[in-house]
Structures are given as C-alpha cells and as structure tokens.
Coordinates of C-alpha atoms and ligand atoms in Angstrom, one line a residue:
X296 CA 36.3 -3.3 28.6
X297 CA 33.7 -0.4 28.5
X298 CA 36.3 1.5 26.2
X299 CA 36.1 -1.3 23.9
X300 CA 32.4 -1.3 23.9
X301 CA 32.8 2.8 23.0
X302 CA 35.2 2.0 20.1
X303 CA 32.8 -0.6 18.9
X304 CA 30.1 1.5 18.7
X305 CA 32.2 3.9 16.7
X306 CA 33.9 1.3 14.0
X307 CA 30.3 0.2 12.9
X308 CA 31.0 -2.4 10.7
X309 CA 29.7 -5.2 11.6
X310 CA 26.4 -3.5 14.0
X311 CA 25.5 -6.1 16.4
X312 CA 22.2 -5.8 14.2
X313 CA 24.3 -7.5 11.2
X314 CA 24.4 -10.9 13.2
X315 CA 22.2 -13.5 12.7
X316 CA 20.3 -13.4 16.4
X317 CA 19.4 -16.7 16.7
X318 CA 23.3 -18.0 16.2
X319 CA 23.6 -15.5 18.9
X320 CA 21.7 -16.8 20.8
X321 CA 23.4 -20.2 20.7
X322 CA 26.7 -18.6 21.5
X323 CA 28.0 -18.5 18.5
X324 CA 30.2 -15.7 16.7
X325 CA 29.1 -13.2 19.2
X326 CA 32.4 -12.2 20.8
X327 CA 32.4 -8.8 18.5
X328 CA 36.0 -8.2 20.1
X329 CA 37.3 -10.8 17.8
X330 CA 35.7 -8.7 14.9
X331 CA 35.4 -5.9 15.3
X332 CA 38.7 -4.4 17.1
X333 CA 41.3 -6.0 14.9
X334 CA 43.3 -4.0 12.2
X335 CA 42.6 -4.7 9.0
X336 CA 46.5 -6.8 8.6
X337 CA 45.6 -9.6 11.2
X338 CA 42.0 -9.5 9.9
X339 CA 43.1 -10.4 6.2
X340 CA 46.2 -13.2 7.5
X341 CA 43.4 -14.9 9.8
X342 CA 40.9 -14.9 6.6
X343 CA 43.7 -16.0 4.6
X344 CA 44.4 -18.7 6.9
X345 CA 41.2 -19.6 7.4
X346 CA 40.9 -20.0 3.7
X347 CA 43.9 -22.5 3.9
X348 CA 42.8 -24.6 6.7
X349 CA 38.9 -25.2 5.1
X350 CA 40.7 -26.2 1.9
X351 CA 38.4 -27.3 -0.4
X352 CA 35.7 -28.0 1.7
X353 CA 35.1 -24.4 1.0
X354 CA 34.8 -22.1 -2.3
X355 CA 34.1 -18.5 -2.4
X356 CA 32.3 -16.3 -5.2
X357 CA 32.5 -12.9 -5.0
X358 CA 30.4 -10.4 -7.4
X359 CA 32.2 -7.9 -9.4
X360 CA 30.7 -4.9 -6.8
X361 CA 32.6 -6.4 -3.8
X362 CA 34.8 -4.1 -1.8
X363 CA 38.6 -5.3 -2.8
X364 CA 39.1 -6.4 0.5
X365 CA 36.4 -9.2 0.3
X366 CA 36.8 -9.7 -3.5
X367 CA 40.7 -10.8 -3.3
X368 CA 39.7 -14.1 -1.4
X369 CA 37.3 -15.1 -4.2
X370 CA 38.0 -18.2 -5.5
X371 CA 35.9 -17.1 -8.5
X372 CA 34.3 -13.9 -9.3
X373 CA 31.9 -13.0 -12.0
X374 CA 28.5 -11.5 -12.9
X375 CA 25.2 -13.3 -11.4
X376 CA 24.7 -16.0 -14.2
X377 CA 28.7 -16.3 -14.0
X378 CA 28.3 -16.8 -10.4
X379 CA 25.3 -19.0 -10.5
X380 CA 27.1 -21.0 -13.0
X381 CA 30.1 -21.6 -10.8
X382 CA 28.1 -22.3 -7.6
X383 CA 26.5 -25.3 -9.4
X384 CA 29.4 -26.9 -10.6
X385 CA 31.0 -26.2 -7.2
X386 CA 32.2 -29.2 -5.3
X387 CA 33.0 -27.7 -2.0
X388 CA 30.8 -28.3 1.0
X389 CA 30.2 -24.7 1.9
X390 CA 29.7 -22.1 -1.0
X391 CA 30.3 -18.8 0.7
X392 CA 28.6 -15.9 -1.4
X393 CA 30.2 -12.5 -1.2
X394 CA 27.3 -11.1 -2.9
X395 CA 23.0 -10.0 -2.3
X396 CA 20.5 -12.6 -0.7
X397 CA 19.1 -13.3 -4.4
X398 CA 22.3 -14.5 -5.9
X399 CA 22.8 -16.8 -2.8
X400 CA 19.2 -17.9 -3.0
X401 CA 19.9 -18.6 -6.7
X402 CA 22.8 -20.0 -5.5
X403 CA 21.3 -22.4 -2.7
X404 CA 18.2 -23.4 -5.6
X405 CA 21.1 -25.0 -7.9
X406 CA 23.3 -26.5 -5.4
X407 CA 24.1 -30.1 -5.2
X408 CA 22.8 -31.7 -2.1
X409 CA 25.8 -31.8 0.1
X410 CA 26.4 -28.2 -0.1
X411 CA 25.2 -25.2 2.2
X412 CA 25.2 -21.6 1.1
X413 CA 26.5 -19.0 3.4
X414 CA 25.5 -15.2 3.1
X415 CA 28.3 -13.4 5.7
X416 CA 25.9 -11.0 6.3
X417 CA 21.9 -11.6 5.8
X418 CA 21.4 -7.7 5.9
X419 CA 23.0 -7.7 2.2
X420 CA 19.7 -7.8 0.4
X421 CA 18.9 -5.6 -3.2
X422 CA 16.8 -2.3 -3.3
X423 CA 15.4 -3.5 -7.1
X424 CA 14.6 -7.1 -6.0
X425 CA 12.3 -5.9 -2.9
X426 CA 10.1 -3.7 -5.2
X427 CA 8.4 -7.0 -6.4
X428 CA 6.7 -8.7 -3.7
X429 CA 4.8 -12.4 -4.2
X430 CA 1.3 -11.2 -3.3
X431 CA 1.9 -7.9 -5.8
X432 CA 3.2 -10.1 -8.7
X433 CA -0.5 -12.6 -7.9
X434 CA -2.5 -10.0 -7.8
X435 CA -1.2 -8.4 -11.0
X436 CA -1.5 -11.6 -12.7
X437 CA -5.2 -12.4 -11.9
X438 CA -5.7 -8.5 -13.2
X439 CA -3.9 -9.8 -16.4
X440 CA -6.4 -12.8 -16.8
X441 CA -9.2 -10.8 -15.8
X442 CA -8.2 -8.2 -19.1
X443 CA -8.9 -11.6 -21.4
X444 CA -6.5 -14.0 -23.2
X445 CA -3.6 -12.0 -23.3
X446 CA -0.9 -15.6 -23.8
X447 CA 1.6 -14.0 -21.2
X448 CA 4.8 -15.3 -20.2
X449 CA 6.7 -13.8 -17.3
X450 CA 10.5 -13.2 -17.0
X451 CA 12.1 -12.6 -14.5
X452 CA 15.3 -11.2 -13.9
X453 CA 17.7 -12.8 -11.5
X454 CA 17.8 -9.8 -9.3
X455 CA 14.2 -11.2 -7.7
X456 CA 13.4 -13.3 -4.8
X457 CA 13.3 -16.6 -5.1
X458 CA 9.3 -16.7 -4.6
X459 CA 9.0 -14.2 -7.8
X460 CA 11.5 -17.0 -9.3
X461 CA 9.0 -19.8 -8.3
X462 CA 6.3 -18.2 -9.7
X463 CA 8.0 -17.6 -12.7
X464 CA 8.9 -21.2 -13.3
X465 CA 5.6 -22.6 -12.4
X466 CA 3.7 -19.8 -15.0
X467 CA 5.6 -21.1 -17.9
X468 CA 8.5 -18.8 -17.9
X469 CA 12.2 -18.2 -17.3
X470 CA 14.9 -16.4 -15.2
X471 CA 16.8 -13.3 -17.3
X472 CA 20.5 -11.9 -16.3
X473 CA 21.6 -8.6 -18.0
X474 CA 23.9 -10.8 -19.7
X475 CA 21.1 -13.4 -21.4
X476 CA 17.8 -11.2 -21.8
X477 CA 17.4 -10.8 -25.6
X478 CA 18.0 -14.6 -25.9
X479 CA 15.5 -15.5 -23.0
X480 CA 12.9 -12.7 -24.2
X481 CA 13.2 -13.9 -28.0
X482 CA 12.2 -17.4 -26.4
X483 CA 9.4 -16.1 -24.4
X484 CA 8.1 -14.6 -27.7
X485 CA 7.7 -18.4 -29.3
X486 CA 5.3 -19.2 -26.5
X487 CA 3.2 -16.5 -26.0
X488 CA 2.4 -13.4 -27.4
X489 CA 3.3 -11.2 -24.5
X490 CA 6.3 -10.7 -21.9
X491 CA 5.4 -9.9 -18.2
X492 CA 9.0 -8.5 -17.0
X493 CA 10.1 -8.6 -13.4
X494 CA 11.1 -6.4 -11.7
X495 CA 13.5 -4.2 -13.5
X496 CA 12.0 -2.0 -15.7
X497 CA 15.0 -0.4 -17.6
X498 CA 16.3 -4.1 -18.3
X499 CA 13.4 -4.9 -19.8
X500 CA 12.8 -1.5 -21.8
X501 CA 16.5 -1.5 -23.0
X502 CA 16.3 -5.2 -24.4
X503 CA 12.8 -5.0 -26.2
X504 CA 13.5 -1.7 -27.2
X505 CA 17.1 -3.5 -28.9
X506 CA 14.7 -6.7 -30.2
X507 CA 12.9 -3.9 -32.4
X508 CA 10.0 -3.6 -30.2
X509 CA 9.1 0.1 -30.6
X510 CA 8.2 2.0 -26.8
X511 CA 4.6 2.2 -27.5
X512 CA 4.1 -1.5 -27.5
X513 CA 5.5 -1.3 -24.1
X514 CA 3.1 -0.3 -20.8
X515 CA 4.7 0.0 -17.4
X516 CA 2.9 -2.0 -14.6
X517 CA 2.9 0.1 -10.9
X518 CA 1.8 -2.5 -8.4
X519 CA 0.3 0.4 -6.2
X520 CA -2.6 1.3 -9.0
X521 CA -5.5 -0.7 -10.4
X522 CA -4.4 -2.8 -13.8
X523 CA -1.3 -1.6 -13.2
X524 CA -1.8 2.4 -14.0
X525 CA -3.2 1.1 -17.4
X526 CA -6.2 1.2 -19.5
X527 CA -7.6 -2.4 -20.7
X528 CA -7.0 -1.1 -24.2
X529 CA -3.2 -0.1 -23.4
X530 CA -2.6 -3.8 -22.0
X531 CA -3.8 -5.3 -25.0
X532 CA -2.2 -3.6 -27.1
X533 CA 0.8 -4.0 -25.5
X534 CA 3.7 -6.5 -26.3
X535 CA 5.6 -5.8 -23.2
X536 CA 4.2 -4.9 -19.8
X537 CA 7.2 -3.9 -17.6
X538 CA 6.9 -4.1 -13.6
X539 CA 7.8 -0.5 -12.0
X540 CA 11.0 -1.1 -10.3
X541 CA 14.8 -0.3 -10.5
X542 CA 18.1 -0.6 -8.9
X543 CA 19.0 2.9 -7.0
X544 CA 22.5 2.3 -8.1
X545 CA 21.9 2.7 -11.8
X546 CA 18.9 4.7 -11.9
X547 CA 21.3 7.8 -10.6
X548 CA 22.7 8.0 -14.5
X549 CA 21.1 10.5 -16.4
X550 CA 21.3 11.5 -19.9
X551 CA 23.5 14.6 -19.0
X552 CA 26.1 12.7 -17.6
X553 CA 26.8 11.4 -21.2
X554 CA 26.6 14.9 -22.6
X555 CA 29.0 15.7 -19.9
X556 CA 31.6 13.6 -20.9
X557 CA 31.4 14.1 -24.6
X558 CA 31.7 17.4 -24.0
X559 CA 34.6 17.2 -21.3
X560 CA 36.4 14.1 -22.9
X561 CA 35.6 14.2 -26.8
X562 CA 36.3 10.6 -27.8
X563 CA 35.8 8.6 -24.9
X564 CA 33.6 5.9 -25.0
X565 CA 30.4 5.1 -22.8
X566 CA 29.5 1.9 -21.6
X567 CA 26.6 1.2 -19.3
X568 CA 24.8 -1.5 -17.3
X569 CA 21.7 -2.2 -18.5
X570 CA 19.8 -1.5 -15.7
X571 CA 20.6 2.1 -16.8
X572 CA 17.6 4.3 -18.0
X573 CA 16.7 4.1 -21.4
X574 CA 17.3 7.8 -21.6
X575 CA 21.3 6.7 -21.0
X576 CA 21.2 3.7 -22.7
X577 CA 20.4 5.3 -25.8
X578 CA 23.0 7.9 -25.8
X579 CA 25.9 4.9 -24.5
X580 CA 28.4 3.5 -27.1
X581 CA 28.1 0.2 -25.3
X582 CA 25.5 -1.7 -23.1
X583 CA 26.5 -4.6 -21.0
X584 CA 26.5 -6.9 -18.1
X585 CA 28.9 -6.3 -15.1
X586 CA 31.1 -9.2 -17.2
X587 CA 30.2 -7.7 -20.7
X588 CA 31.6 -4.1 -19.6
X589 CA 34.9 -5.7 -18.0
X590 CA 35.5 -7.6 -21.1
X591 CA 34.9 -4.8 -23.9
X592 CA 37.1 -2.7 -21.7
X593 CA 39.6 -4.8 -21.1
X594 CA 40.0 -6.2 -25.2
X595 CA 39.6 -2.5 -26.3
X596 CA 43.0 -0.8 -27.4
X597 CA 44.8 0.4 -25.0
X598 CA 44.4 4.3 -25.6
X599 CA 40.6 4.1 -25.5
X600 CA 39.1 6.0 -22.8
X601 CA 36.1 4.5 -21.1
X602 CA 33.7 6.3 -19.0
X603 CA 31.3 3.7 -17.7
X604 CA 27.8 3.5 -15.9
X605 CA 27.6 1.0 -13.6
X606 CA 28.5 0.7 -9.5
X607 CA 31.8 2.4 -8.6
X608 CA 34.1 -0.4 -7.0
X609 CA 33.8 -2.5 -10.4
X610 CA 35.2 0.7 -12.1
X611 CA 38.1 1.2 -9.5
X612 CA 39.1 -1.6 -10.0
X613 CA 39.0 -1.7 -14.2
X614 CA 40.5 1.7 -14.1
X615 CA 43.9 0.3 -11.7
X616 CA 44.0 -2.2 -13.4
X617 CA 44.0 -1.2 -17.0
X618 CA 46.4 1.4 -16.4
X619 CA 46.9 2.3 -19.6
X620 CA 43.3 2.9 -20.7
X621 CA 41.8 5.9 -19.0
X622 CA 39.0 4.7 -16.9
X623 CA 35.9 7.2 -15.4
X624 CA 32.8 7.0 -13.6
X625 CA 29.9 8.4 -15.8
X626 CA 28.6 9.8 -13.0
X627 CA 31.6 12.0 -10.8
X628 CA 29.6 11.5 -7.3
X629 CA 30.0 8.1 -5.7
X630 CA 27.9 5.3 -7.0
X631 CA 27.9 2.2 -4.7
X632 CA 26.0 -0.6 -4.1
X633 CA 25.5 -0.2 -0.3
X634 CA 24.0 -3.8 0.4
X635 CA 26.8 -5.1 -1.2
X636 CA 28.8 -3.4 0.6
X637 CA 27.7 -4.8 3.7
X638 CA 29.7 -8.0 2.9
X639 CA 33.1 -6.9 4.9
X640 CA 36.1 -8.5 5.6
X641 CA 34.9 -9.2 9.7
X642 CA 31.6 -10.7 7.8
X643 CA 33.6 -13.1 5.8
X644 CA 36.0 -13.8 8.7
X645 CA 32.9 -14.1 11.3
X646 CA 31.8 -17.1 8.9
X647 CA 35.0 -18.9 8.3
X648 CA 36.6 -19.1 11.6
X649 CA 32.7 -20.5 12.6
X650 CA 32.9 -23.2 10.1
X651 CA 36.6 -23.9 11.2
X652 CA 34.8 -24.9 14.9
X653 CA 32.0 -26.7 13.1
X654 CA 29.2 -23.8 13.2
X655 CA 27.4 -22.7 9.8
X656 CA 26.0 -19.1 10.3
X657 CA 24.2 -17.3 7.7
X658 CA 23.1 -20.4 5.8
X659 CA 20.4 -19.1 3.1
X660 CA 17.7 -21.6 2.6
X661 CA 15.0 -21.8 0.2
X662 CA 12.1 -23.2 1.5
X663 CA 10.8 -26.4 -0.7
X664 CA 8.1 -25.7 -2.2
X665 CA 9.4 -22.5 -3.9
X666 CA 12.7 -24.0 -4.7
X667 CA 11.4 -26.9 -7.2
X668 CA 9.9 -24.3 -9.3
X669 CA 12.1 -21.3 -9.0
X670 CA 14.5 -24.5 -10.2
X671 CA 12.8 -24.8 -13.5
X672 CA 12.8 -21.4 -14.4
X673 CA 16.7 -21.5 -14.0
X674 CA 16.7 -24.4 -15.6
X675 CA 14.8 -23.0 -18.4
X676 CA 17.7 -20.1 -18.5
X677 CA 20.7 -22.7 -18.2
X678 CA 19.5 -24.5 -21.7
X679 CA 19.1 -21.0 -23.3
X680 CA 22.7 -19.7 -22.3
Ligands
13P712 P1 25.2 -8.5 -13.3 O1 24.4 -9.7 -13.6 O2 25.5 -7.7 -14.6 O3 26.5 -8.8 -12.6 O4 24.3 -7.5 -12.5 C1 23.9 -7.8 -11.2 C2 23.5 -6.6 -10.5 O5 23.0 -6.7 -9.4 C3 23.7 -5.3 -11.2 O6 23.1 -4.3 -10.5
SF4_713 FE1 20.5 -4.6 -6.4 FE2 21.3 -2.4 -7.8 FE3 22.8 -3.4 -5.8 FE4 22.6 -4.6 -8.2 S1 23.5 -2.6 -7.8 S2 22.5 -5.6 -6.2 S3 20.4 -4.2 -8.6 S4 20.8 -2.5 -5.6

C-alpha cells in the first residue's frame, strides 16, 4: 500500500487537489486506487461501459480542445455556442461537460429543469474568463456613467463568468461566441452608440476592426487604472472600449510566425482563432471559430496546406485526420489549453461510475439570482444566431 501511495504521487493526474472536497468528505469517489493506478485499456472499457449502463440518462459534450482520450466518448462535440446549443436541447438527466467551468455554467443557465451539469473536474477553469471580475466590470461601468451619456451596451463573450453574463443581460446586452460576434456587435450598434466588450480584447478588436470600425475609434479598458488607462476625451470618442484581457493560448501567435510559414511553406494557407492578436489576424488568410477553422479545412481541396493558429489538440486531430491535406501548427512549440486539459479520462470515469451508484460529483450550479439574467443575455444571442 505505501508503494501505491508513492506511484500515485508520481502519475499526477488526478491530484487529490482535483476532487471536489466536500464529496470527499462524504465518502464519495475518494478511493484514488480505483483512478489513479489503472492502465489506460481498463480505464477506457470501464468508461465505455459506464457510458452503456447510464444510457440515455446521460449525454456527453466534449469541446474541440479535449485530449482524444476524453473527446472519443463525446456524444457530441462542437465549439461553445455548438455546445451550448446541444446542451439545451439535451434530454438526458446528467449533461456531463468535457470542457471549462464557463461553458458548463452556460451550460447549467440553459438547461431544462430535470437536468444537472457535471464538470469532471472543477479545477478546469479559463485564464481569459478570470481577467474580468464582477466588482471590476461595476466599477468600470459607474466610471462609464460618470464620463456622461455615453448609450453603451456591453457584450460579452461566452468565455466569462456567469456573473459578467448576468450583468450583461440585466445592462441591455448580449452573450458573443467567436463564431456570432459581428452579428451580435452589429445588433448592439442599433441600440446604442457604443460597445463595452468583455473580456477578450483581440475578439473584439478583430470583429470591429472587420465591421469597418477603424483602430482609433477603439480604446482598451485596464481594470487596474483609473477610467480605464483613458482620457475622458478618448472614451468619448470612442465607438469600442475593449476590456484588457486574453486567452494565454492564443495570445502566444505572433506576426512572425506567419512570415515564418510563408517563407518556409510558400502557399500554405493560415487560419486563425480569433482570439489571435490583431497583429496575426491581419496577416491570416482565414479567421474563425474552433468550428469555422475545422470546417474550411476540412471543405478545402485536398492538396491545400493549412497552417493554423489555434490550441494544439484541435490541430492533431485535423491534421490525422485529413490525411491528405498537410496540416501545421502556426506556432512549432506546443500550444495547449492546460485547464482543458485537466478533464482526463480518470475525471470522466471518477464521475460516471459515481452517477452509476447514485452520487452526482462536480455538479456546477449557478446561483439564482445571476442565472435569470445571465439567461437573457443568451437568450438575446440564441435569437440572433
Ligand atoms: P470556440 O467558441 O471557438 O470553440 O472557442 C472557445 C475557446 O475557448 C477558444 O479559446
Ligand atoms: Fe480559455 Fe484560452 Fe483555454 Fe479557450 S483556449 S478555454 S480562452 S484559456
């Protein structure tokens, strides 16, 4: 037994730290033996037949940056409005989301009433959604008012928490995916005169910038600095005021990587997320969700050679299975998505085999008085897609 204990202190995944405590402290799940120390065959029959038994009182969504060995037991995989999409219309009981605490929040805000959503591992959070917190987003909106009349709507985009959400809906405006965010910021522009965008600052640069609104009628908002790091003058002037935060994953694209590969590979195409730097977007051949990149790659001919700009396991997987296309990452060095890849195949077992013997671990609930409103703004979203 102490040798176990060794060994599990060397395989890591998942720490002790990784389980919900208070489910530990009910009993449940915490035999790590039965996670930890099994080889990775058994661990993928017991998911599978864990799968089986649950049936359809169970439904699993898994996001395009998955590992492969959590991805292959999605019952449906996708983008986050994909996913979100799927999660509502979802009959199972349990709607188990192989993806970051925001998507299963989103997730848990649309449900239908009989349904819980599971997280397998609550640790799975997103770098770009924690860089807007509630009490920065109020306090940058009273500095708004405080400017004058400035007719602002805020949009946010789905990568936020579900309080940013809430505020969002209840402040007139509406949840953005990479996939929707010209057609939600044209909308916001027929009821006010300015867009507030949360929290992803290349998102929002890369669509106005696309709408035709030029870069100087954009101001970037740091929540650590008075009125944002901005002059009174600059705000009003401004058309777009874009919140200072971005996803470590995509930020690590630079514009040389692109003259890279024209250089090394003359005719390959670039496609990037647009979470990307405007630097890169500019200089990209293509610009597009995690579901807009797989399908332009996938219906291009099949001697185009992609190299593409977003988080690495979606591009394995293109490049293996598009064979015949030749399939890069923009940038050479590894590129993951390390709260995603927190979701591992003991995770998803841990929360299956526990709902096989009635326990539901990991549920992500969003407390009531945030989820009416962070409701509307998805709402609000749903009727523009
Ligand atoms: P998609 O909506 O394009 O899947 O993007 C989600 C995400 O987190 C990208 O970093
Ligand atoms: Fe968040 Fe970036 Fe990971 Fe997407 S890739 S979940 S934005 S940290």
């Amino acid at each position: 037994m102490p040798q176990l204990i060794e060994l599990g202190r060397i395989l890591a995944p998942p720490q002790p730290e990784t389980v919900h405590v208070p489910e530990m402290e009910k009993g449940v799940g915490c035999d790590f033996s039965r996670y930890l120390l099994v080889p990775d065959t058994s661990l993928h029959e017991r998911i599978g037949a864990a799968v089986e038994r649950l049936g359809t009182d169970v439904v699993i969504l898994g996001h395009h940056y998955q590992r492969d060995e959590v991805i292959k037991f999605a019952r449906f995989t996708g983008d986050s409005l994909k996913l979100s999409q799927q999660a509502a219309a979802a009959d199972a009981k349990y709607i188990v989301f192989c993806g970051v605490h925001f998507m299963a929040e989103s997730a848990d805000v649309l449900r239908q009433a009989h349904q819980v959503v599971i997280l397998p591992d609550l640790n799975a959070g997103c770098s770009m959604a924690d860089m807007a917190d509630i009490g920065q987003v109020e306090t940058c909106w009273a500095e708004l008012e405080s400017v004058g009349r400035l007719n602002v709507v805020p949009i946010t985009y789905m990568n936020s928490t579900a309080a940013i959400k809430a505020f969002t809906g209840e402040h007139g405006g509406s949840i953005v995916t990479s996939s929707n965010a010209a057609r939600v910021m044209s909308w916001a522009f027929t009821r006010g005169e300015r867009v507030l965008f949360l929290p992803d600052e290349h998102l929002g640069r890369n669509t106005a910038y696309r709408m035709g609104i030029p870069l100087d009628e954009m101001v970037v908002w740091n929540p650590y600095q008075e009125l944002g790091g901005n002059t009174e003058e600059a705000i009003r002037r401004a058309k777009v005021i874009l919140w200072k935060g971005y996803c470590s994953v995509h930020q690590r694209f630079l514009p040389e990587h692109v003259d890279r590969v024209r250089a090394e590979h003359p005719g390959m195409q670039v496609i990037v997320h647009p979470e990307c730097r405007f630097e890169v977007a500019q200089k990209a051949d293509a610009i597009g969700s995690t579901e807009g990149i797989i399908a332009t790659v996938t219906k291009s001919p099949e001697d185009t050679a992609w190299a593409i700009g977003t988080e690495i396991h979606l591009v394995n997987r293109l490049a293996k299975k598009l064979s015949r296309h030749a399939i890069i990452s923009l940038d050479p060095h590894v590129c993951v998505c390390s709260t995603m890849f927190r979701i591992t195949p003991q995770h998803l077992l841990w929360v299956l085999e526990n709902l096989l013997e009635g326990n539901v671990v990991n549920p992500i609930r969003v407390p009531e008085d945030q989820r009416q409103w962070a409701r509307v703004a998805l709402d609000r979203m749903m009727q523009l897609v």
